[in-house]
C-alpha cells in the first residue's frame, strides 16, 4: 500500500529518471549530428585508407629529386644574376665610352651601333627565311618522321611538360639541320594538346600536325610504317626514303617498358632499333629521349654515318660505364637547360 510520501518519492524518482534519459538522448543526438557533419565535411578521410609511408627506396629517390631541383633552381638563379651583372657592366662601359666623346663622335658611335643592330636583325630575318624554305622543301621531299603523342594519358603533368620541351627542341634542330626531315606530330589530344597550343607561334610551325592517330593518317601506307623501338630485334641499317619512321612520344621514367613494341605488334606494323650496339657500349638502357632520337636521325641524313651521329648526340654518361657517376645529375641539368634555351630561342625566332 502506497502512502502519499511513497507516491511523491516514486514520482520524484520517475521525474529524475525521465530527465536523465532526456539528457542522454540529447547527448546522443548531438553526437550523431556531429558525426554526420564530419562525414559530409571530410568524407574522403573516412572513406579512403590512411596514406602509406614511403619505402626507403622511394624516400631516397624523393630526396635525390629534391636535391636535384634545389641545385637546378640555385644554378638558374646564379645564371640570371650573372647575366644581370654583365648587362649592368656593359651599360656602364657604354655610358663611360660616350662620356669621353664629343657630341659629333657620340652621334657617330650611336649610328654605328644602330647599324650593327640592324645588321643582326637582317641576319635573323634571312635565317628565318632560309629555315622556312628548307622546311617547305622537306615537306615535299624529306624523310618522313612521326612523333607519336598518343601516350599522354600515361604521363604525369611534369612528364608532359618535359615532352613538350623535347618537341620544341626537335622542331628547332630540324629547322637548323642541313637536311631537315618531314616532321609529323600525331595523336596530340588532351593535356599535351593544350600545352602545345600554348607554345608561341605553334600554329605557324612548318610541319604536319594531326591530332588523330598515325595509323589512321597513314592508313593507305601501313606497309611503309616503321616504329623505332629499342625492344625490336630488327637492326636499322640505313634510312629508307620511302619509309615513315615513328618515334614514341613518351617520358615514362622506365614505367612502361615495351609499350611501343607491343603497340606496333598489335597494329601489325614493322619495327626497328637504332644500331647503337654496333658502334658504342651503352651504360644501362639504350632508351633515348625523343629529341636525342630526332637529332641522331637528322645527323645521319647529313653524314650517312651512324657512328658519327651517335657520338655527336648521345651524352657521355650514357656512353661509358666507369666515368663520372657523380656527374649524372649535373648532365641531366645541362640537358634540361639546353631544352630551356631552345624554348627561348624558338620564341625569338617565331
Tab-separated table of C-alpha atoms in Angstrom:
chain	number	residue	atom	x	y	z
A	1	UNK	CA	0.000	0.000	0.000
A	2	UNK	CA	1.452	3.335	-1.148
A	3	UNK	CA	1.386	6.316	1.082
A	4	UNK	CA	1.476	9.881	-0.073
A	5	UNK	CA	5.176	10.017	0.700
A	6	UNK	CA	5.719	6.848	-1.306
A	7	UNK	CA	3.864	8.308	-4.284
A	8	UNK	CA	5.815	11.580	-4.086
A	9	UNK	CA	9.072	9.744	-3.682
A	10	UNK	CA	8.234	7.434	-6.548
A	11	UNK	CA	7.167	10.359	-8.756
A	12	UNK	CA	10.320	12.228	-7.910
A	13	UNK	CA	12.460	9.273	-8.874
A	14	UNK	CA	10.451	8.846	-12.084
A	15	UNK	CA	10.901	12.506	-12.980
A	16	UNK	CA	14.624	12.301	-12.253
A	17	UNK	CA	14.953	9.154	-14.365
A	18	UNK	CA	12.980	10.777	-17.177
A	19	UNK	CA	15.199	13.884	-17.078
A	20	UNK	CA	18.329	11.749	-17.101
A	21	UNK	CA	17.005	9.786	-20.104
A	22	UNK	CA	16.149	13.012	-21.963
A	23	UNK	CA	19.644	14.395	-21.286
A	24	UNK	CA	21.185	11.166	-22.529
A	25	UNK	CA	19.037	11.209	-25.677
A	26	UNK	CA	20.008	14.844	-26.369
A	27	UNK	CA	23.673	13.983	-25.967
A	28	UNK	CA	23.346	11.003	-28.332
A	29	UNK	CA	21.519	13.146	-30.892
A	30	UNK	CA	24.218	15.824	-30.672
A	31	UNK	CA	26.913	13.190	-31.169
A	32	UNK	CA	25.048	11.797	-34.164
A	33	UNK	CA	24.736	15.257	-35.669
A	34	UNK	CA	28.442	15.915	-35.210
A	35	UNK	CA	29.186	12.576	-36.850
A	36	UNK	CA	27.036	13.472	-39.865
A	37	UNK	CA	28.761	16.846	-40.184
A	38	UNK	CA	32.176	15.227	-40.013
A	39	UNK	CA	31.197	12.704	-42.666
A	40	UNK	CA	29.850	15.348	-45.037
A	41	UNK	CA	32.721	17.746	-44.447
A	42	UNK	CA	35.536	15.236	-44.524
A	43	UNK	CA	34.124	12.176	-46.226
A	44	UNK	CA	37.367	11.417	-48.002
A	45	UNK	CA	39.194	10.947	-44.676
A	46	UNK	CA	36.606	8.373	-43.537
A	47	UNK	CA	36.300	6.557	-46.866
A	48	UNK	CA	39.911	6.465	-48.065
A	49	UNK	CA	42.579	4.473	-46.242
A	50	UNK	CA	45.351	6.364	-44.440
A	51	UNK	CA	48.373	7.170	-46.639
A	52	UNK	CA	51.028	4.502	-46.630
A	53	UNK	CA	54.547	5.538	-45.558
A	54	UNK	CA	57.145	5.725	-48.320
A	55	UNK	CA	59.608	2.882	-48.646
A	56	UNK	CA	63.307	3.561	-48.055
A	57	UNK	CA	63.982	3.375	-51.773
A	58	UNK	CA	61.159	5.836	-52.519
A	59	UNK	CA	62.437	8.177	-49.798
A	60	UNK	CA	65.922	8.108	-51.324
A	61	UNK	CA	64.510	8.877	-54.773
A	62	UNK	CA	62.422	11.729	-53.359
A	63	UNK	CA	65.407	13.236	-51.549
A	64	UNK	CA	67.541	12.892	-54.675
A	65	UNK	CA	64.867	14.631	-56.759
A	66	UNK	CA	64.530	17.412	-54.171
A	67	UNK	CA	68.308	17.947	-54.126
A	68	UNK	CA	68.369	17.995	-57.920
A	69	UNK	CA	65.526	20.545	-58.122
A	70	UNK	CA	67.160	22.723	-55.449
A	71	UNK	CA	70.505	22.630	-57.253
A	72	UNK	CA	68.821	23.375	-60.582
A	73	UNK	CA	66.959	26.368	-59.107
A	74	UNK	CA	70.176	27.630	-57.497
A	75	UNK	CA	72.052	27.314	-60.799
A	76	UNK	CA	69.304	29.156	-62.707
A	77	UNK	CA	69.315	31.957	-60.127
A	78	UNK	CA	73.110	32.242	-60.381
A	79	UNK	CA	72.975	32.394	-64.201
A	80	UNK	CA	70.245	35.043	-64.063
A	81	UNK	CA	72.245	37.114	-61.592
A	82	UNK	CA	75.388	36.804	-63.715
A	83	UNK	CA	73.515	37.960	-66.833
A	84	UNK	CA	72.165	40.908	-64.876
A	85	UNK	CA	75.698	41.867	-63.753
A	86	UNK	CA	77.002	41.578	-67.317
A	87	UNK	CA	74.185	43.800	-68.565
A	88	UNK	CA	74.953	46.426	-65.950
A	89	UNK	CA	78.665	46.251	-66.728
A	90	UNK	CA	78.102	46.683	-70.483
A	91	UNK	CA	75.720	49.588	-69.901
A	92	UNK	CA	78.270	51.387	-67.696
A	93	UNK	CA	81.053	50.749	-70.205
A	94	UNK	CA	78.865	52.202	-72.973
A	95	UNK	CA	77.986	55.288	-70.934
A	96	UNK	CA	81.654	55.841	-69.988
A	97	UNK	CA	82.693	55.484	-73.627
A	98	UNK	CA	80.107	58.076	-74.696
A	99	UNK	CA	81.048	60.478	-71.893
A	100	UNK	CA	84.592	60.760	-73.221
A	101	UNK	CA	83.467	61.692	-76.733
A	102	UNK	CA	82.390	64.919	-78.324
A	103	UNK	CA	78.787	65.375	-79.458
A	104	UNK	CA	79.701	64.633	-83.077
A	105	UNK	CA	81.581	61.477	-82.070
A	106	UNK	CA	78.672	60.410	-79.856
A	107	UNK	CA	76.204	60.643	-82.729
A	108	UNK	CA	78.556	58.707	-84.977
A	109	UNK	CA	79.022	55.989	-82.332
A	110	UNK	CA	75.254	55.687	-81.771
A	111	UNK	CA	74.602	55.466	-85.517
A	112	UNK	CA	77.256	52.751	-85.830
A	113	UNK	CA	75.622	50.798	-83.031
A	114	UNK	CA	72.215	51.115	-84.665
A	115	UNK	CA	73.676	49.871	-87.931
A	116	UNK	CA	75.170	46.799	-86.220
A	117	UNK	CA	71.842	46.065	-84.575
A	118	UNK	CA	70.034	46.371	-87.915
A	119	UNK	CA	72.594	44.029	-89.465
A	120	UNK	CA	71.893	41.429	-86.779
A	121	UNK	CA	68.152	41.776	-87.282
A	122	UNK	CA	68.553	41.394	-91.061
A	123	UNK	CA	70.652	38.286	-90.494
A	124	UNK	CA	67.947	36.789	-88.284
A	125	UNK	CA	65.333	37.560	-90.921
A	126	UNK	CA	67.485	35.880	-93.558
A	127	UNK	CA	67.926	32.834	-91.311
A	128	UNK	CA	64.172	32.597	-90.753
A	129	UNK	CA	63.506	32.779	-94.483
A	130	UNK	CA	66.161	30.162	-95.209
A	131	UNK	CA	64.713	27.902	-92.498
A	132	UNK	CA	61.190	28.286	-93.894
A	133	UNK	CA	62.437	27.407	-97.370
A	134	UNK	CA	64.284	24.273	-96.164
A	135	UNK	CA	61.292	23.081	-94.135
A	136	UNK	CA	58.905	23.694	-97.034
A	137	UNK	CA	61.148	21.603	-99.293
A	138	UNK	CA	61.346	18.908	-96.609
A	139	UNK	CA	57.545	18.664	-96.569
A	140	UNK	CA	57.715	17.757	-100.263
A	141	UNK	CA	60.804	15.551	-100.444
A	142	UNK	CA	62.136	14.997	-96.895
A	143	UNK	CA	62.397	11.822	-94.818
A	144	UNK	CA	59.086	11.272	-93.004
A	145	UNK	CA	59.496	11.138	-89.208
A	146	UNK	CA	56.436	10.895	-86.946
A	147	UNK	CA	56.350	11.705	-83.223
A	148	UNK	CA	53.568	9.572	-81.751
A	149	UNK	CA	51.842	11.525	-78.949
A	150	UNK	CA	49.116	9.040	-78.067
A	151	UNK	CA	50.635	8.230	-74.656
A	152	UNK	CA	49.703	11.443	-72.831
A	153	UNK	CA	47.231	9.634	-70.549
A	154	UNK	CA	50.141	7.569	-69.159
A	155	UNK	CA	52.221	10.567	-68.117
A	156	UNK	CA	52.198	12.916	-65.149
A	157	UNK	CA	51.872	16.684	-65.820
A	158	UNK	CA	55.599	17.290	-65.291
A	159	UNK	CA	56.412	14.495	-67.764
A	160	UNK	CA	54.090	16.010	-70.371
A	161	UNK	CA	55.785	19.372	-69.801
A	162	UNK	CA	59.172	17.719	-70.356
A	163	UNK	CA	57.928	16.067	-73.566
A	164	UNK	CA	56.661	19.405	-74.901
A	165	UNK	CA	60.147	20.851	-74.345
A	166	UNK	CA	61.634	17.936	-76.276
A	167	UNK	CA	59.224	18.521	-79.159
A	168	UNK	CA	60.207	22.195	-79.301
A	169	UNK	CA	63.845	21.163	-79.438
A	170	UNK	CA	63.053	18.677	-82.227
A	171	UNK	CA	61.442	21.399	-84.308
A	172	UNK	CA	64.288	23.857	-83.690
A	173	UNK	CA	67.008	21.322	-84.550
A	174	UNK	CA	65.084	20.181	-87.629
A	175	UNK	CA	64.861	23.785	-88.824
A	176	UNK	CA	68.624	24.308	-88.456
A	177	UNK	CA	69.544	20.965	-89.982
A	178	UNK	CA	71.331	20.866	-93.329
A	179	UNK	CA	68.872	18.178	-94.473
A	180	UNK	CA	65.682	18.567	-92.409
A	181	UNK	CA	63.086	15.830	-92.192
A	182	UNK	CA	59.381	15.957	-92.980
A	183	UNK	CA	58.285	16.079	-89.350
A	184	UNK	CA	54.835	14.950	-88.169
A	185	UNK	CA	53.048	15.331	-84.828
A	186	UNK	CA	50.147	12.887	-84.442
A	187	UNK	CA	47.741	11.931	-81.682
A	188	UNK	CA	48.090	15.077	-79.601
A	189	UNK	CA	44.902	15.411	-77.590
A	190	UNK	CA	44.065	16.312	-74.008
A	191	UNK	CA	46.707	17.966	-71.845
A	192	UNK	CA	49.593	17.607	-74.276
A	193	UNK	CA	47.479	19.223	-76.988
A	194	UNK	CA	46.672	22.093	-74.628
A	195	UNK	CA	50.342	22.642	-73.810
A	196	UNK	CA	51.395	22.518	-77.452
A	197	UNK	CA	48.794	25.139	-78.351
A	198	UNK	CA	50.307	27.463	-75.730
A	199	UNK	CA	53.692	27.472	-77.482
A	200	UNK	CA	54.243	30.910	-79.116
A	201	UNK	CA	53.933	30.521	-82.885
A	202	UNK	CA	52.962	26.828	-82.754
A	203	UNK	CA	50.249	27.416	-85.366
A	204	UNK	CA	52.949	28.707	-87.748
A	205	UNK	CA	55.264	25.710	-87.427
A	206	UNK	CA	56.155	24.278	-90.843
A	207	UNK	CA	55.377	20.652	-90.033
A	208	UNK	CA	52.421	18.280	-90.353
A	209	UNK	CA	50.021	18.239	-87.398
A	210	UNK	CA	47.252	15.699	-86.937
A	211	UNK	CA	45.555	15.166	-83.578
A	212	UNK	CA	44.326	11.766	-84.745
A	213	UNK	CA	46.365	8.528	-84.506
A	214	UNK	CA	49.053	7.946	-87.128
A	215	UNK	CA	47.549	4.569	-88.021
A	216	UNK	CA	44.592	6.487	-89.487
A	217	UNK	CA	46.734	9.235	-91.014
A	218	UNK	CA	48.782	6.673	-92.961
A	219	UNK	CA	46.002	4.155	-93.495
A	220	UNK	CA	46.974	3.647	-97.146
A	221	UNK	CA	50.712	3.443	-96.335
A	222	UNK	CA	50.658	0.975	-93.481
A	223	UNK	CA	53.308	-1.237	-95.122
A	224	UNK	CA	55.738	1.728	-95.013
A	225	UNK	CA	55.355	2.403	-91.274
A	226	UNK	CA	58.368	1.518	-89.093
A	227	UNK	CA	58.192	2.036	-85.320
A	228	UNK	CA	61.612	2.805	-83.842
A	229	UNK	CA	61.873	0.988	-80.508
A	230	UNK	CA	64.816	-0.332	-78.500
A	231	UNK	CA	62.855	-3.586	-77.931
A	232	UNK	CA	62.860	-4.535	-81.617
A	233	UNK	CA	65.003	-7.419	-82.867
A	234	UNK	CA	65.457	-5.772	-86.280
A	235	UNK	CA	68.523	-3.555	-86.630
A	236	UNK	CA	68.129	-0.412	-88.719
A	237	UNK	CA	70.952	-0.424	-91.300
A	238	UNK	CA	70.001	2.760	-93.132
A	239	UNK	CA	67.119	5.164	-93.525
A	240	UNK	CA	64.819	4.325	-96.413
A	241	UNK	CA	63.356	7.482	-98.027
A	242	UNK	CA	60.138	5.563	-98.753
A	243	UNK	CA	59.606	4.538	-95.127
A	244	UNK	CA	57.789	6.500	-92.427
A	245	UNK	CA	59.685	6.248	-89.135
A	246	UNK	CA	57.742	6.610	-85.885
A	247	UNK	CA	59.245	7.795	-82.589
A	248	UNK	CA	57.263	7.176	-79.406
A	249	UNK	CA	56.489	10.430	-77.581
A	250	UNK	CA	56.675	9.079	-74.049
A	251	UNK	CA	58.515	10.327	-70.960
A	252	UNK	CA	57.887	7.346	-68.699
A	253	UNK	CA	60.851	7.101	-66.295
A	254	UNK	CA	61.008	3.387	-67.222
A	255	UNK	CA	57.470	2.649	-66.005
A	256	UNK	CA	56.122	1.446	-69.358
A	257	UNK	CA	58.815	-0.839	-70.714
A	258	UNK	CA	57.991	-2.481	-74.037
A	259	UNK	CA	54.826	-0.450	-74.609
A	260	UNK	CA	55.855	0.907	-78.041
A	261	UNK	CA	56.866	-2.574	-79.222
A	262	UNK	CA	53.537	-4.001	-78.080
A	263	UNK	CA	51.643	-1.205	-79.831
A	264	UNK	CA	53.449	-1.853	-83.109
A	265	UNK	CA	52.832	-5.618	-82.890
A	266	UNK	CA	49.142	-5.072	-82.131
A	267	UNK	CA	48.863	-2.788	-85.168
A	268	UNK	CA	50.810	-5.176	-87.391
A	269	UNK	CA	53.470	-2.678	-88.455
A	270	UNK	CA	57.231	-3.067	-88.799
A	271	UNK	CA	59.687	-2.251	-86.007
A	272	UNK	CA	63.393	-1.471	-85.915
A	273	UNK	CA	66.009	-0.224	-83.482
A	274	UNK	CA	68.922	2.116	-83.983
A	275	UNK	CA	72.233	0.204	-84.394
A	276	UNK	CA	73.725	1.723	-81.240
A	277	UNK	CA	75.271	-1.537	-80.012
A	278	UNK	CA	77.297	-1.876	-83.222
A	279	UNK	CA	79.257	1.310	-82.561
A	280	UNK	CA	79.395	2.027	-78.838
A	281	UNK	CA	78.775	0.462	-75.453
A	282	UNK	CA	75.875	1.934	-73.539
A	283	UNK	CA	75.733	2.153	-69.747
A	284	UNK	CA	72.379	0.639	-68.853
A	285	UNK	CA	69.309	1.146	-71.028
A	286	UNK	CA	69.543	2.133	-74.702
A	287	UNK	CA	66.335	4.170	-74.399
A	288	UNK	CA	66.901	7.769	-75.509
A	289	UNK	CA	64.794	10.911	-75.276
A	290	UNK	CA	62.639	11.963	-78.217
A	291	UNK	CA	64.913	14.876	-79.104
A	292	UNK	CA	68.010	12.644	-78.975
A	293	UNK	CA	66.476	10.151	-81.418
A	294	UNK	CA	65.408	13.006	-83.680
A	295	UNK	CA	68.855	14.584	-83.616
A	296	UNK	CA	70.521	11.225	-84.416
A	297	UNK	CA	68.248	10.732	-87.426
A	298	UNK	CA	68.971	14.250	-88.682
A	299	UNK	CA	72.715	13.795	-88.227
A	300	UNK	CA	72.565	10.514	-90.149
A	301	UNK	CA	70.660	12.175	-93.002
A	302	UNK	CA	73.502	14.680	-93.180
A	303	UNK	CA	76.516	12.353	-92.757
A	304	UNK	CA	75.257	8.842	-93.661
A	305	UNK	CA	77.407	7.732	-90.710
A	306	UNK	CA	75.750	6.075	-87.694
A	307	UNK	CA	78.867	6.194	-85.504
A	308	UNK	CA	79.382	9.909	-86.038
A	309	UNK	CA	75.697	10.502	-85.367
A	310	UNK	CA	75.698	8.552	-82.091
A	311	UNK	CA	78.872	10.160	-80.748
A	312	UNK	CA	77.589	13.604	-81.720
A	313	UNK	CA	74.293	13.206	-79.834
A	314	UNK	CA	74.474	10.587	-77.068
A	315	UNK	CA	75.817	12.131	-73.822
A	316	UNK	CA	78.994	10.804	-72.224
A	317	UNK	CA	77.195	9.404	-69.180
A	318	UNK	CA	75.283	7.007	-71.443
A	319	UNK	CA	78.393	6.011	-73.407
A	320	UNK	CA	80.669	4.970	-70.553
A	321	UNK	CA	80.029	2.731	-67.543
A	322	UNK	CA	83.025	3.788	-65.480
A	323	UNK	CA	83.240	7.557	-65.878
A	324	UNK	CA	81.582	10.370	-63.972
A	325	UNK	CA	78.970	8.551	-61.919
A	326	UNK	CA	78.692	11.605	-59.711
A	327	UNK	CA	78.091	13.939	-62.649
A	328	UNK	CA	74.837	12.259	-63.714
A	329	UNK	CA	72.619	14.904	-62.145
A	330	UNK	CA	74.789	17.735	-63.500
A	331	UNK	CA	74.471	16.389	-67.066
A	332	UNK	CA	70.709	15.972	-66.642
A	333	UNK	CA	70.613	19.593	-65.539
A	334	UNK	CA	72.620	20.623	-68.585
A	335	UNK	CA	70.219	18.709	-70.839
A	336	UNK	CA	67.246	20.435	-69.198
A	337	UNK	CA	68.973	23.806	-69.505
A	338	UNK	CA	69.662	23.135	-73.195
A	339	UNK	CA	65.970	22.482	-73.763
A	340	UNK	CA	65.082	25.696	-71.898
A	341	UNK	CA	67.467	27.683	-74.082
A	342	UNK	CA	65.895	26.187	-77.193
A	343	UNK	CA	62.460	27.276	-75.980
A	344	UNK	CA	63.679	30.859	-75.598
A	345	UNK	CA	65.414	30.740	-78.974
A	346	UNK	CA	62.317	29.286	-80.640
A	347	UNK	CA	60.168	32.076	-79.216
A	348	UNK	CA	62.629	34.675	-80.545
A	349	UNK	CA	62.764	33.080	-83.989
A	350	UNK	CA	58.974	32.911	-84.176
